[in-house]
Coordinates of C-alpha atoms in Angstrom, one line a residue:
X18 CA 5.3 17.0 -36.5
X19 CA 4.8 21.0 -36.3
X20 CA 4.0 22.6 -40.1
X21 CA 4.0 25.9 -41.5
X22 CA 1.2 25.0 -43.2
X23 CA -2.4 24.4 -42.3
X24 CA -3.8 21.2 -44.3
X25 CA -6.6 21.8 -46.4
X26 CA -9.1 19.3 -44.5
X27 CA -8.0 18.5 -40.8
X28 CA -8.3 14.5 -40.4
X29 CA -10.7 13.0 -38.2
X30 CA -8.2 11.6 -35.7
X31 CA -7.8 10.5 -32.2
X32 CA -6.0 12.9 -29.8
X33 CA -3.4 11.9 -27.2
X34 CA -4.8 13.7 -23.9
X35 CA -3.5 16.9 -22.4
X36 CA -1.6 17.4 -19.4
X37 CA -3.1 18.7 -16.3
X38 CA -1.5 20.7 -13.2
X39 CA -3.4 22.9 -10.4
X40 CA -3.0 26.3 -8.4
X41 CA -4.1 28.4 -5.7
X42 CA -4.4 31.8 -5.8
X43 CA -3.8 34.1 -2.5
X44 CA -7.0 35.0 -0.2
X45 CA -6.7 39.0 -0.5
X46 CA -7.3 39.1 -4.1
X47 CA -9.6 36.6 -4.2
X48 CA -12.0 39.0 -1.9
X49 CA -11.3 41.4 -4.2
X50 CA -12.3 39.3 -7.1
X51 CA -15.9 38.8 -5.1
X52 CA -16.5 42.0 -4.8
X53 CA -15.7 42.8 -8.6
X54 CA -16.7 40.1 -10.3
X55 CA -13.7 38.9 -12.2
X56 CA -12.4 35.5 -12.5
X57 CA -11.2 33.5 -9.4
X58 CA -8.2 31.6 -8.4
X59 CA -8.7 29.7 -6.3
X60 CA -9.9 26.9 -9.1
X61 CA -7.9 25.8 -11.8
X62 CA -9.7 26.1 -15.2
X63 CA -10.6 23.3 -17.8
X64 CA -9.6 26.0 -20.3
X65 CA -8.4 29.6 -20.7
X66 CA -8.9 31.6 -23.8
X67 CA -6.8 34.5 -24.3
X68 CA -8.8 36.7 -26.6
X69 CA -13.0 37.8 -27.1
X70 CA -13.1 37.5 -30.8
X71 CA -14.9 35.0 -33.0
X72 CA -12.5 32.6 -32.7
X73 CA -12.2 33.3 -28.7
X74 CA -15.7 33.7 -27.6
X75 CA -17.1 31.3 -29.9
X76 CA -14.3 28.4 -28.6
X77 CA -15.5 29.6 -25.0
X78 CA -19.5 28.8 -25.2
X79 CA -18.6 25.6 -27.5
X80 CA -16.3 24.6 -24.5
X81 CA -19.5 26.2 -21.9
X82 CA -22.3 24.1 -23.6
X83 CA -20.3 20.9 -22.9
X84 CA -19.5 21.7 -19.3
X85 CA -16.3 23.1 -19.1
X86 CA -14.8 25.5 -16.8
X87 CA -13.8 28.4 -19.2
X88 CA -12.5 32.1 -18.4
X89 CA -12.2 34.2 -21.5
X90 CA -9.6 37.4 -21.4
X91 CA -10.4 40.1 -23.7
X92 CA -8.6 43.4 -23.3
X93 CA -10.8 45.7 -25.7
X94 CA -13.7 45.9 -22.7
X95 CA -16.2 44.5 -25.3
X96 CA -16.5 41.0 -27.1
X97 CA -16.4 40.1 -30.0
X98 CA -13.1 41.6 -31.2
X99 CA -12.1 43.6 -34.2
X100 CA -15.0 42.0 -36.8
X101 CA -17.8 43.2 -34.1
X102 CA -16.1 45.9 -33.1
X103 CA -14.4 47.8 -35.6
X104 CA -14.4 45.2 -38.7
X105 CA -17.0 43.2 -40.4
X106 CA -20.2 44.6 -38.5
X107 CA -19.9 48.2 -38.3
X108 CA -18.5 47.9 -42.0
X109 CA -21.7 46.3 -43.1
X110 CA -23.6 48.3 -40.8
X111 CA -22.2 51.8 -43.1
X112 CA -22.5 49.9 -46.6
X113 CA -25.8 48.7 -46.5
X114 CA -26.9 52.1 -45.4
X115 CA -24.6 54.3 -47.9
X116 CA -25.8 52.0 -50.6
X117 CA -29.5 53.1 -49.2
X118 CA -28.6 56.1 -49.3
X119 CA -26.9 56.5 -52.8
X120 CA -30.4 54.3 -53.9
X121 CA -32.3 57.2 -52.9
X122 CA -30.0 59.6 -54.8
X123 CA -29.4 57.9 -58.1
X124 CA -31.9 55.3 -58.4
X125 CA -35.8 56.0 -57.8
X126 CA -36.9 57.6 -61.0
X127 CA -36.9 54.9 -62.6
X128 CA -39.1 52.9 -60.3
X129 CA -41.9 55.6 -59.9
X130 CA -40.5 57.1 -56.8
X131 CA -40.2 60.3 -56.5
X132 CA -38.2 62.1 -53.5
X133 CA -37.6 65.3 -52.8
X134 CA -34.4 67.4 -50.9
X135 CA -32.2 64.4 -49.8
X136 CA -29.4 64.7 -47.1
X137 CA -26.7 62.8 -45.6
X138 CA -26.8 62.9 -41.6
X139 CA -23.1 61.2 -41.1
X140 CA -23.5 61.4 -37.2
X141 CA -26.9 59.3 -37.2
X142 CA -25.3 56.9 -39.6
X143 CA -22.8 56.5 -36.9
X144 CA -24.8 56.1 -34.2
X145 CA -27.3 53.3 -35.9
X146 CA -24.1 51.3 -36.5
X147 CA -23.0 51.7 -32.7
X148 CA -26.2 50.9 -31.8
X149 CA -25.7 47.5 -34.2
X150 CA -22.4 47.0 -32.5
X151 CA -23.5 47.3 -28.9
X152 CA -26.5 44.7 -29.3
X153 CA -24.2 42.2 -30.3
X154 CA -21.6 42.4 -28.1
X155 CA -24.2 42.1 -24.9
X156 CA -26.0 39.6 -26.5
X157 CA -22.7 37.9 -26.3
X158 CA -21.7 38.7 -23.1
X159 CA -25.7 36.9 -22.6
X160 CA -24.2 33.8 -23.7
X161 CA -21.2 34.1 -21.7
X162 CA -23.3 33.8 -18.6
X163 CA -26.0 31.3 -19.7
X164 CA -23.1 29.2 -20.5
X165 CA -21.3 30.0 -17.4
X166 CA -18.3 31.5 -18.7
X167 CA -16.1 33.6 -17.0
X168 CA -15.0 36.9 -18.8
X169 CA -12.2 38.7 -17.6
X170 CA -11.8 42.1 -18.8
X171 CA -8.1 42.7 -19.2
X172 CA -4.7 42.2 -21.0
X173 CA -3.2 38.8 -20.7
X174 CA 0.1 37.4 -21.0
X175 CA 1.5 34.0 -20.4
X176 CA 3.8 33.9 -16.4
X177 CA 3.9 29.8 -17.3
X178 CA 2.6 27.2 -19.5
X179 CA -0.6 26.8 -17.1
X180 CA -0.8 30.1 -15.7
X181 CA -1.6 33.8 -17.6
X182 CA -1.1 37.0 -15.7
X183 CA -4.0 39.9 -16.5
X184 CA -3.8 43.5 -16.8
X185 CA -7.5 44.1 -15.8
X186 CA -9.2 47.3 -17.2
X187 CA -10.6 48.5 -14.1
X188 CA -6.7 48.3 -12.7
X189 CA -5.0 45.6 -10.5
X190 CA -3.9 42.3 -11.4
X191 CA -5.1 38.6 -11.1
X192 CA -4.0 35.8 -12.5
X193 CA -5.8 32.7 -13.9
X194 CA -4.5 29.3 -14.4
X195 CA -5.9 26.6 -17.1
X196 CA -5.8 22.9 -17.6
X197 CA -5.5 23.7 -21.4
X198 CA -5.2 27.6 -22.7
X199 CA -6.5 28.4 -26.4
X200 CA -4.2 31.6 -27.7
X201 CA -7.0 34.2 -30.0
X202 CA -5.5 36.8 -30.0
X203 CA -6.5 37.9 -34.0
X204 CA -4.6 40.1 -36.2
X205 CA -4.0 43.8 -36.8
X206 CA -3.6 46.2 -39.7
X207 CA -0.5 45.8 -41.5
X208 CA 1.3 49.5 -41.2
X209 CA 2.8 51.2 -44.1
X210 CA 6.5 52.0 -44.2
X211 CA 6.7 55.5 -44.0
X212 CA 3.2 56.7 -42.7
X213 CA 2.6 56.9 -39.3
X214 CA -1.5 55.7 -38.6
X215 CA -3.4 58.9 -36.7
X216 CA -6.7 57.1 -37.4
X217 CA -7.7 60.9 -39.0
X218 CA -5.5 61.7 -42.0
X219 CA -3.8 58.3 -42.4
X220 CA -6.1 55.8 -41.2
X221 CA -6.7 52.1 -41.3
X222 CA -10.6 49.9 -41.2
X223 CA -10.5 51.5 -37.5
X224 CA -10.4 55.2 -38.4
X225 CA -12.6 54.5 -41.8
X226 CA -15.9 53.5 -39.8
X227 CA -15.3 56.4 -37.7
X228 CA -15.0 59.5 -39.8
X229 CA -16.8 62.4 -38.4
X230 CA -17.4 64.0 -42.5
X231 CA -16.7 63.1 -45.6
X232 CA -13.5 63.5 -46.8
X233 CA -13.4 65.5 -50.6
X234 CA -11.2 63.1 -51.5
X235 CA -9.7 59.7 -50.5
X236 CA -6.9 57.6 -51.4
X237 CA -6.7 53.2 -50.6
X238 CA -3.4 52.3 -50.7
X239 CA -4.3 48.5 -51.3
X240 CA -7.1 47.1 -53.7
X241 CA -8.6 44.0 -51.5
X242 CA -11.7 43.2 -49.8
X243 CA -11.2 45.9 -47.0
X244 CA -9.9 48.7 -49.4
X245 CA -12.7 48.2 -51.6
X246 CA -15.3 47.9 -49.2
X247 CA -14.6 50.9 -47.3
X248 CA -13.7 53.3 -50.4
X249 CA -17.3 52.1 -51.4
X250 CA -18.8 53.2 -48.9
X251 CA -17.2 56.8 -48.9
X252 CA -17.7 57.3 -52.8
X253 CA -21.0 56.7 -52.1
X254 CA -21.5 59.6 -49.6
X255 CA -19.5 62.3 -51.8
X256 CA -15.7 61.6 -51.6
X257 CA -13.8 61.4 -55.1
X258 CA -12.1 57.6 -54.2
X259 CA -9.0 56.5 -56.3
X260 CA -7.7 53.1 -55.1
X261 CA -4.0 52.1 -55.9
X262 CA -2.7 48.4 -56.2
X263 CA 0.4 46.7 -56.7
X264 CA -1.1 44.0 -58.7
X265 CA -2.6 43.9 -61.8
X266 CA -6.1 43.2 -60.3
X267 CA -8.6 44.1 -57.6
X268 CA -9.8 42.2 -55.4
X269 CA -6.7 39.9 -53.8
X270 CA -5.5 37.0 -55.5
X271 CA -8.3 34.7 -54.2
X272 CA -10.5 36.3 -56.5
X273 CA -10.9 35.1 -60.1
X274 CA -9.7 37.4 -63.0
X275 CA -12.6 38.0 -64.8
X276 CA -14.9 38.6 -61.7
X277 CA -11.9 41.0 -60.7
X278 CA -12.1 42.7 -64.3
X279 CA -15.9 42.9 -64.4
X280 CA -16.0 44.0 -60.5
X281 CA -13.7 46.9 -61.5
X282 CA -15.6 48.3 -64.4
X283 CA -18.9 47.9 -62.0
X284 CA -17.3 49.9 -59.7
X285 CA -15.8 52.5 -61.8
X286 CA -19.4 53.2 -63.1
X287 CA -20.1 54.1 -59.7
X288 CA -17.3 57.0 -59.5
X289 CA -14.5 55.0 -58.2
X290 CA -11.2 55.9 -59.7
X291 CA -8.4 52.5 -60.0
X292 CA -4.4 52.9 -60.4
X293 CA -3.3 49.4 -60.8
X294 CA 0.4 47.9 -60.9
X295 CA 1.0 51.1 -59.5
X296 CA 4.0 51.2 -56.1
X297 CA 3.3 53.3 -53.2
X298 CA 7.0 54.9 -52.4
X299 CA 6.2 57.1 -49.6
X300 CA 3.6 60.4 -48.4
X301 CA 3.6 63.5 -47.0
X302 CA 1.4 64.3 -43.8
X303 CA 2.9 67.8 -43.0
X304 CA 0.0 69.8 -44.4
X305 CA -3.8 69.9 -43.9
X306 CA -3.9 66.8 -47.4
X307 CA -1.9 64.1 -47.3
X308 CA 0.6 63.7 -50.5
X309 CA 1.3 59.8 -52.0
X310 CA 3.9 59.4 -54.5
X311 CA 3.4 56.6 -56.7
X312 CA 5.2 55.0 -59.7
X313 CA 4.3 52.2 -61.8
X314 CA 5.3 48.5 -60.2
X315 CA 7.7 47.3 -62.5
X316 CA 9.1 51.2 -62.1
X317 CA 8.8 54.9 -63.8
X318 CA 8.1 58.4 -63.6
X319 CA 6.6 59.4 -59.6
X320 CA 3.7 60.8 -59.7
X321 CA 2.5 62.4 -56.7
X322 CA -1.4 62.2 -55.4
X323 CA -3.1 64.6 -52.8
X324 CA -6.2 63.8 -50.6
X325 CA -7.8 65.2 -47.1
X326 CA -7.6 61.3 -46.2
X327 CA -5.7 57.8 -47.1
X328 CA -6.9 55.0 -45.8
X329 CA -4.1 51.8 -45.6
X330 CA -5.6 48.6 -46.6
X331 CA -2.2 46.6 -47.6
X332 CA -3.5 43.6 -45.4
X333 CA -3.6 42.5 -41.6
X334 CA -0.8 40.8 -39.2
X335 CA -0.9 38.2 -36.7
X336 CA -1.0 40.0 -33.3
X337 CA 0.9 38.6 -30.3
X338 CA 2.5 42.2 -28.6
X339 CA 2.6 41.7 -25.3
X340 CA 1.6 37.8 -25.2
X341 CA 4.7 36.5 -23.4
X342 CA 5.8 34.0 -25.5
X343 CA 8.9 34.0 -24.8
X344 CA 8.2 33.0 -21.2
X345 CA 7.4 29.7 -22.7
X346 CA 9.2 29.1 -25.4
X347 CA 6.8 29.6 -28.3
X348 CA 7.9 30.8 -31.1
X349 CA 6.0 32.4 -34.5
X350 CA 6.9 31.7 -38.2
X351 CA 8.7 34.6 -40.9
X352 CA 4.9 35.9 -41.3
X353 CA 4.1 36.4 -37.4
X354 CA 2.1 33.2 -37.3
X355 CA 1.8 30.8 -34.1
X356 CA 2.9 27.4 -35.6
X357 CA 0.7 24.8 -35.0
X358 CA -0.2 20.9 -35.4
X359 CA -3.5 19.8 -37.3
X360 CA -5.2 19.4 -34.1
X361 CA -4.5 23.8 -33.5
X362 CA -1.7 22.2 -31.1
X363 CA 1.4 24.5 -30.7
X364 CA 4.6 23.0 -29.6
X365 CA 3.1 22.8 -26.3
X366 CA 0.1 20.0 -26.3
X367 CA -2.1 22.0 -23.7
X368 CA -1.9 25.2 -25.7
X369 CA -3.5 25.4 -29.0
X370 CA -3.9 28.4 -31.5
X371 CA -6.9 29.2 -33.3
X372 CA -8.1 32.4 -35.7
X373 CA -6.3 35.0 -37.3
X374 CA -3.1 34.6 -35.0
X375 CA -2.2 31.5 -36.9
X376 CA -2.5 29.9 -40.4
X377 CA -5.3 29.9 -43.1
X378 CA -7.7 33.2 -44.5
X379 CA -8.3 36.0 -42.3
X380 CA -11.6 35.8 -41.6
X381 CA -14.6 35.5 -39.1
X382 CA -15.8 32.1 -40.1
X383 CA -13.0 30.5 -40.6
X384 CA -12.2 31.5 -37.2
X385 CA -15.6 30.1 -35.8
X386 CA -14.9 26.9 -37.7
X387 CA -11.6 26.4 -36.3
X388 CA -12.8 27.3 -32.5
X389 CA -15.7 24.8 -32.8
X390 CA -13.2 21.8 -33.9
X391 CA -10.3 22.6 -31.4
X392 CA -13.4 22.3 -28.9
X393 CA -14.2 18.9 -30.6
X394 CA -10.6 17.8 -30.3
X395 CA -10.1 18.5 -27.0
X396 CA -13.2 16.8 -25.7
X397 CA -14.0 14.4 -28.2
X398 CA -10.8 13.7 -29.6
X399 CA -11.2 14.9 -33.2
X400 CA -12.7 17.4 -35.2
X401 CA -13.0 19.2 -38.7
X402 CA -12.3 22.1 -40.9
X403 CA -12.8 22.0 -44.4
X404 CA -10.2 24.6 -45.7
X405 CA -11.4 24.2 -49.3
X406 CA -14.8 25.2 -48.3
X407 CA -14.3 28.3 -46.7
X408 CA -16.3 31.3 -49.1
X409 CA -15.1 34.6 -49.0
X410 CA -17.2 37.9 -49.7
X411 CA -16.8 41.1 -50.6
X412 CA -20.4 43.5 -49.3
X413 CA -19.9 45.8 -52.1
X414 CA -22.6 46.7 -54.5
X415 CA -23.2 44.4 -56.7
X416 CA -21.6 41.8 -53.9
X417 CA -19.2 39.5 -55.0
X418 CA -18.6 36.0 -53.5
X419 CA -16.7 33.2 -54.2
X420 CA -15.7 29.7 -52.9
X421 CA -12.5 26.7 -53.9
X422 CA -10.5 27.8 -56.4
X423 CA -10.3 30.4 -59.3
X424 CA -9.5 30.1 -63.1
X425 CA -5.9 31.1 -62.8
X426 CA -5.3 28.8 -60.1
X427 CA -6.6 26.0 -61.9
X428 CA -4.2 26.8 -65.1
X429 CA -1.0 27.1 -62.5
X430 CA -1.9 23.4 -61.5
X431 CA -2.6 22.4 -65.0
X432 CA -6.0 21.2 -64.3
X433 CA -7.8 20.4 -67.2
X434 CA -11.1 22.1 -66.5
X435 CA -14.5 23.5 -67.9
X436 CA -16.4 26.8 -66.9
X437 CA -20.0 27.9 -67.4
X438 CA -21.8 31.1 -66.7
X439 CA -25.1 32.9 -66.5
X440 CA -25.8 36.5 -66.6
X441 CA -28.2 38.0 -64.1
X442 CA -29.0 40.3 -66.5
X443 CA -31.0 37.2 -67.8
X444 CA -32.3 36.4 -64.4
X445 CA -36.0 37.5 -64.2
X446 CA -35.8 38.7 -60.6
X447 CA -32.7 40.6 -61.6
X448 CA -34.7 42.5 -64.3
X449 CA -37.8 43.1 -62.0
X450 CA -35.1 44.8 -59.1
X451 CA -33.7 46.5 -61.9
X452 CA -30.5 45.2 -60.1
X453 CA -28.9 43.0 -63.3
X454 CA -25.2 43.9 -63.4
X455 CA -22.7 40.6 -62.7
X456 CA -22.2 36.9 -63.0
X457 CA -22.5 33.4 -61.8
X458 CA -19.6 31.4 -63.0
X459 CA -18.7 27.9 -62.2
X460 CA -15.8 26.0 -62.7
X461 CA -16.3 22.1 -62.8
X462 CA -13.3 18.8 -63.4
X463 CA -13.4 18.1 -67.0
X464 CA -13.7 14.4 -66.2
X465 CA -15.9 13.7 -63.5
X466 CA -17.8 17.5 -63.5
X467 CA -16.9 17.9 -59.8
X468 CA -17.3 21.0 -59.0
X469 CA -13.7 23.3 -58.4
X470 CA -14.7 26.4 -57.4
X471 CA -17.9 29.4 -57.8
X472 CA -17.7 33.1 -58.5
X473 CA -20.3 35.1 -58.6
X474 CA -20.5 39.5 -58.6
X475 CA -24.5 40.4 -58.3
X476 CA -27.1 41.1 -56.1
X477 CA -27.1 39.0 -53.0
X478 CA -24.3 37.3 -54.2
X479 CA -22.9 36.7 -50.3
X480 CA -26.4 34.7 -49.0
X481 CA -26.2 33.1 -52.7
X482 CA -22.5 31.7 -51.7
X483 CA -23.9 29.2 -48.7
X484 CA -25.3 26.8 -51.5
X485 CA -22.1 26.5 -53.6
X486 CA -20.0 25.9 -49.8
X487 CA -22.6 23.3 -49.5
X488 CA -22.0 21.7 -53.1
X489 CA -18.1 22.1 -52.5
X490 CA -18.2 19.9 -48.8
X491 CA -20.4 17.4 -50.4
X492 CA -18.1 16.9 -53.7
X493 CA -21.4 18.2 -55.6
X494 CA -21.1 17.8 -59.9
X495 CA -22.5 20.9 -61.8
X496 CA -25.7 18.5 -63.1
X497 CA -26.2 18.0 -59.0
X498 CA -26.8 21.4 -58.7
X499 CA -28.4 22.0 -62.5
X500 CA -30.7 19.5 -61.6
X501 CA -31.8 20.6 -57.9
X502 CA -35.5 22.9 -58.4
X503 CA -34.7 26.4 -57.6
X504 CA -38.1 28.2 -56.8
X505 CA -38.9 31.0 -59.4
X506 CA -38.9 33.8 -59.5
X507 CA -35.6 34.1 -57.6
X508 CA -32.2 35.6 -58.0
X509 CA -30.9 31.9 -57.2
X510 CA -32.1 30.8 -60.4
X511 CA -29.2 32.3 -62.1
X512 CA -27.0 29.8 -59.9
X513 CA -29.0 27.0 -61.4
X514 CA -28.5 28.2 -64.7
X515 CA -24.6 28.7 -64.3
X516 CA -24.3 25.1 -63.2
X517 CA -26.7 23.9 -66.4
X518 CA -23.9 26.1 -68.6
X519 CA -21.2 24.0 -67.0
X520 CA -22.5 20.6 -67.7
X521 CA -24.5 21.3 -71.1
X522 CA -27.0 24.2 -71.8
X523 CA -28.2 27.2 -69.7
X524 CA -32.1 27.6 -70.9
X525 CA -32.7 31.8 -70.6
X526 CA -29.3 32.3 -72.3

């Protein structure tokens, strides 16, 4: 049976085998693939990946390290797709070093440092996160060829179930043929109705790691992980942010309501400015600022905002354009989303669907995990993702992290529940970094103290994540974790103390 949902742990079951047909491709190009290096077609592939992105490149040195013929199509010229590219690394890249930069600023008296005239050089910020981006996506390429994998630079689209047609970037055509084809395609920006993306007045993640000043002011349409991140980093260097959401929080629904609550009054302290349940009805672009009017969610008065530059972070899309689908019958769901089995199968056995373009979170691990077990289930026969395991992270400053479920979810499914916290302002290495804003919080079962879900906004909350994923995938209790030595003095220790809250006392609180 085909769902429209992805399970929350795939079973660890055998797979029937795929089907198998071959090709030969025609002499002339063939030369011509010789002389330029692209894929050949002469030989059938074990598997063809459409797509460079995590999910993609990571399914196509998985499938390399166990032997397989693979060719890999990726359109964008580079690997790694929009999280190397244009997404999670140059984002990082630009808030770790605004967040150095507003440091300097705001934040040295205090710890005997003095500094004198400091200034913002946008264009070397720039260039040090292109130079972060373009290490990683050779180092990729790297693997590509110790793992023998073929990359083909170009646009791909489906001619038949076993055979893909590429648009290759240098020009011409070639097409490649696959035993089994894994569709990566990722996801997109979600447009807003009514304003047209220019990537310089109106512009989405893309045109926000790529602005050439900074902007006097800056709207977010959108208050989730991406809207957040990136007005952060532009409040930081000057601009006067003001983030609208429809929803009564920040932060998504995936994040808890308290963390949201205490996240926003963090990040209000640092200049940012929040309109929550608050509609966007439409914007003007016709002069040199851009013009939002707004109204309150449930409806009221407009109101009508002005800034040099808005920035859309309403969410991202499934993206097949172009894919040829239709030349084989596959279809996507209401949401844009390839439909697929619990083995990543689509309708078609041979051709599975992995990533962003299908089911589950938006985001870069999840997409490795899932590449790695469709690998697993097409040589081995069965595989794993643990959907209830898969953190999310927001790199602001303090970070916030978080992993299984959240308070409010927990009350929706009437589970009876307990919750403990600890304060990093109580965390010794917090007070010696002079970093103490934010939270640990756990949630644990009433009855058995199996651990539901973690939340934590601090410092290094994102690294401090990994050991709560761990206690989640090995159905860890809160006096597991209480009781586990966590070397002193460290930020972690306000993890351990969280759990001990949970399950009876915290000791520095």
């Amino acid at each position: 049976m085909f769902r429209s949902v992805v399970p929350r742990a795939a079973p660890r079951a055998l797979l029937r085998p795929v089907s198998q047909s071959t090709f030969c491709a025609p002499n002339l190009y063939f030369q011509g693939r010789l002389r330029r290096g692209y894929a050949s077609e002469a030989e059938e592939k074990d598997l063809v990946i459409i797509g460079g992105g995590v999910a993609g490149y990571v399914a196509a040195i998985k499938a390399g390290q166990a032997g397989l013929k693979v060719a890999c199509i990726e359109k964008r010229g580079s690997l790694g797709g929009t999280c190397l590219n244009v997404g999670c690394i140059p984002s990082k890249s630009l808030l770790n070093n605004s967040h150095l930069y507003h440091t300097i600023l705001h934040d040295t008296k205090a710890r005997g440092i003095e500094v004198g005239d400091v200034t913002l050089n946008l264009g070397a910020m720039m260039k040090a996160k292109e130079t972060s981006v373009s290490g990683l996506t050779k180092g990729i390429e790297f693997l590509f060829k110790k793992n023998n994998v073929e990359y083909i630079k170009g646009t791909g689209a489906f001619k038949d179930e076993h055979t893909v047609a590429v648009n290759l970037v240098e020009g011409g055509e070639t097409e490649v043929r696959g035993k089994n084809i894994f569709i990566a395609t990722g996801s997109e920006a979600t447009p807003f109705p009514g304003l047209t993306i220019d990537e310089e007045k109106v512009i989405t993640s893309t045109g926000a790691i790529a602005l050439k000043e900074v902007p006097k002011k800056m709207i977010v349409i959108g208050g989730g992980i991406i809207g957040l991140e990136m007005g952060s980093v532009w409040s930081r260097l000057g601009a006067e942010v003001t983030v609208v959401e429809y929803l009564g929080q920040i932060g998504g629904p995936g994040m808890d309501n308290e963390i949201a609550k205490l996240t926003q009054k963090l990040l209000t302290k640092q200049g940012m400015k929040f309109k929550l349940n608050t509609k966007v009805m439409g914007g003007d672009v016709s002069t040199s600022s851009v013009a939002i009017n707004v109204e309150a969610a449930k409806g009221g008065k407009e109101e009508s905002l002005d800034a040099d530059v808005v920035l859309v972070a309403i969410g991202r899309r499934p993206y097949t354009a172009g894919l040829g689908l239709e030349n084989i019958g596959l279809e996507t769901d209401e949401r844009g989303r390839l439909i697929i089995d619990q083995e990543f199968r689509t309708k078609i056995p041979h051709i599975r669907s992995i990533g962003d373009v299908t089911f589950g979170p938006m985001l870069a691990h999840k997409a490795e995990e899932e590449a790695v077990a469709a690998i697993e289930y097409l040589i081995k026969g069965y595989g794993h993702v643990n959907y209830g395991a898969i953190p999310s992270v927001m790199y602001t400053h303090p970070e916030v992290a978080w992993v299984g479920q959240n308070e409010q979810e927990l009350k929706a499914a009437d589970v009876k529940y307990k919750t403990g916290s600890f304060p990093f302002s109580a965390n010794s290495r917090a007070k010696t970094n002079l970093d103490t804003e934010g939270i640990v919080k756990f949630l644990a079962d009433a009855k058995t103290d199996r651990i539901l879900g973690i939340h934590i906004v601090g410092p290094n909350a994102g690294e401090m994540i990994a050991e709560g994923v761990l206690a989640l995938e090995y159905g860890a209790s809160s006096e597991d974790v209480a009781r586990t030595s966590h070397a002193h003095p460290t930020l972690s220790e306000a993890f351990k103390e969280a759990a001990m809250a949970t399950y009876d006392k915290a000791i520095h609180y």
